[in-house]
């Protein structure tokens, strides 16, 4: 590409790109944000079960140990896994004694 072609391409780029002041940029961003809010459709996030979290954290912990992560990072994963396990146990419905006695 010759210098003339490069200058022409740069000039074309400048023509396409409007030079804005800081205030104009802020105004455009605010207007764009307002426009974006109208297009948003609420999404119901997928809920993961406590059991799925325990499995995922076990896998993460195993991977972190294989990668020789620092001890405090592994401890964080263990704490998260243990907490997910506690939540899993806490939500498990306890059997009633009458279930075992057949009444």
Short mmCIF file of C-alpha atoms in Angstrom, two decimals:
data_model
loop_
_atom_site.label_atom_id
_atom_site.label_comp_id
_atom_site.label_asym_id
_atom_site.label_seq_id
_atom_site.Cartn_x
_atom_site.Cartn_y
_atom_site.Cartn_z
CA UNK A 1 0.00 0.00 0.00
CA UNK A 2 1.42 3.36 -0.99
CA UNK A 3 1.53 6.40 1.27
CA UNK A 4 -1.22 8.05 -0.77
CA UNK A 5 -3.51 5.05 -0.33
CA UNK A 6 -2.74 4.91 3.40
CA UNK A 7 -3.55 8.61 3.80
CA UNK A 8 -6.78 8.22 1.84
CA UNK A 9 -7.78 5.27 4.01
CA UNK A 10 -6.97 7.25 7.18
CA UNK A 11 -9.00 10.22 5.90
CA UNK A 12 -11.96 7.92 5.16
CA UNK A 13 -11.68 6.53 8.68
CA UNK A 14 -11.75 10.02 10.17
CA UNK A 15 -14.80 10.94 8.12
CA UNK A 16 -16.65 7.85 9.40
CA UNK A 17 -15.61 8.44 13.04
CA UNK A 18 -17.15 11.53 14.55
CA UNK A 19 -14.93 13.42 16.98
CA UNK A 20 -16.87 14.04 20.18
CA UNK A 21 -16.30 16.05 23.32
CA UNK A 22 -16.34 14.36 26.73
CA UNK A 23 -19.84 15.67 27.44
CA UNK A 24 -21.14 14.38 24.10
CA UNK A 25 -19.66 10.95 24.80
CA UNK A 26 -21.30 10.82 28.24
CA UNK A 27 -24.64 11.95 26.79
CA UNK A 28 -24.49 9.28 24.07
CA UNK A 29 -23.66 6.57 26.62
CA UNK A 30 -26.55 7.59 28.85
CA UNK A 31 -28.94 7.64 25.88
CA UNK A 32 -27.67 4.24 24.72
CA UNK A 33 -28.15 2.81 28.22
CA UNK A 34 -31.73 4.08 28.29
CA UNK A 35 -32.37 2.49 24.88
CA UNK A 36 -30.81 -0.81 25.98
CA UNK A 37 -33.11 -1.05 29.00
CA UNK A 38 -36.16 -1.19 26.73
CA UNK A 39 -34.81 -4.16 24.78
CA UNK A 40 -34.00 -6.30 27.81
CA UNK A 41 -36.17 -9.34 28.30
CA UNK A 42 -36.14 -10.68 31.85
CA UNK A 43 -34.40 -14.02 32.02
CA UNK A 44 -35.07 -16.60 34.70
CA UNK A 45 -31.65 -17.85 35.70
CA UNK A 46 -31.16 -21.59 35.97
CA UNK A 47 -30.97 -22.62 39.62
CA UNK A 48 -28.29 -25.13 40.53
CA UNK A 49 -28.97 -27.58 43.30
CA UNK A 50 -26.76 -27.89 46.34
CA UNK A 51 -25.75 -31.37 45.13
CA UNK A 52 -24.63 -29.95 41.79
CA UNK A 53 -22.62 -27.29 43.60
CA UNK A 54 -20.88 -29.90 45.75
CA UNK A 55 -19.93 -31.92 42.66
CA UNK A 56 -18.69 -28.83 40.82
CA UNK A 57 -16.66 -27.64 43.79
CA UNK A 58 -15.14 -31.11 44.27
CA UNK A 59 -14.08 -31.04 40.63
CA UNK A 60 -12.72 -27.51 41.00
CA UNK A 61 -10.79 -28.44 44.11
CA UNK A 62 -9.27 -31.49 42.44
CA UNK A 63 -8.26 -29.39 39.43
CA UNK A 64 -6.77 -26.65 41.66
CA UNK A 65 -4.71 -29.21 43.56
CA UNK A 66 -3.42 -30.72 40.30
CA UNK A 67 -2.40 -27.22 39.16
CA UNK A 68 -0.53 -26.63 42.43
CA UNK A 69 -2.62 -23.67 43.50
CA UNK A 70 -1.61 -21.96 46.71
CA UNK A 71 -2.92 -23.42 49.96
CA UNK A 72 -5.21 -20.48 50.72
CA UNK A 73 -6.90 -20.86 47.32
CA UNK A 74 -7.50 -24.57 47.90
CA UNK A 75 -8.80 -23.82 51.38
CA UNK A 76 -11.32 -21.38 49.92
CA UNK A 77 -12.61 -24.05 47.55
CA UNK A 78 -12.85 -26.52 50.44
CA UNK A 79 -14.81 -24.03 52.53
CA UNK A 80 -17.21 -23.37 49.65
CA UNK A 81 -17.64 -27.09 49.08
CA UNK A 82 -18.25 -27.72 52.78
CA UNK A 83 -20.80 -24.89 52.89
CA UNK A 84 -22.63 -26.30 49.84
CA UNK A 85 -22.64 -29.71 51.53
CA UNK A 86 -24.09 -28.20 54.72
CA UNK A 87 -26.84 -26.55 52.67
CA UNK A 88 -27.52 -29.86 50.93
CA UNK A 89 -27.84 -31.66 54.26
CA UNK A 90 -29.99 -28.88 55.70
CA UNK A 91 -32.52 -29.09 52.88
CA UNK A 92 -32.86 -32.85 52.98
CA UNK A 93 -36.19 -33.71 54.53
CA UNK A 94 -35.87 -35.66 57.72
CA UNK A 95 -37.79 -38.94 57.87
CA UNK A 96 -40.43 -39.27 60.55
CA UNK A 97 -40.28 -42.18 62.98
CA UNK A 98 -43.74 -43.30 61.84
CA UNK A 99 -42.29 -43.95 58.38
CA UNK A 100 -40.10 -46.68 59.81
CA UNK A 101 -42.82 -48.11 62.09
CA UNK A 102 -45.38 -48.39 59.31
CA UNK A 103 -48.08 -46.26 61.00
#
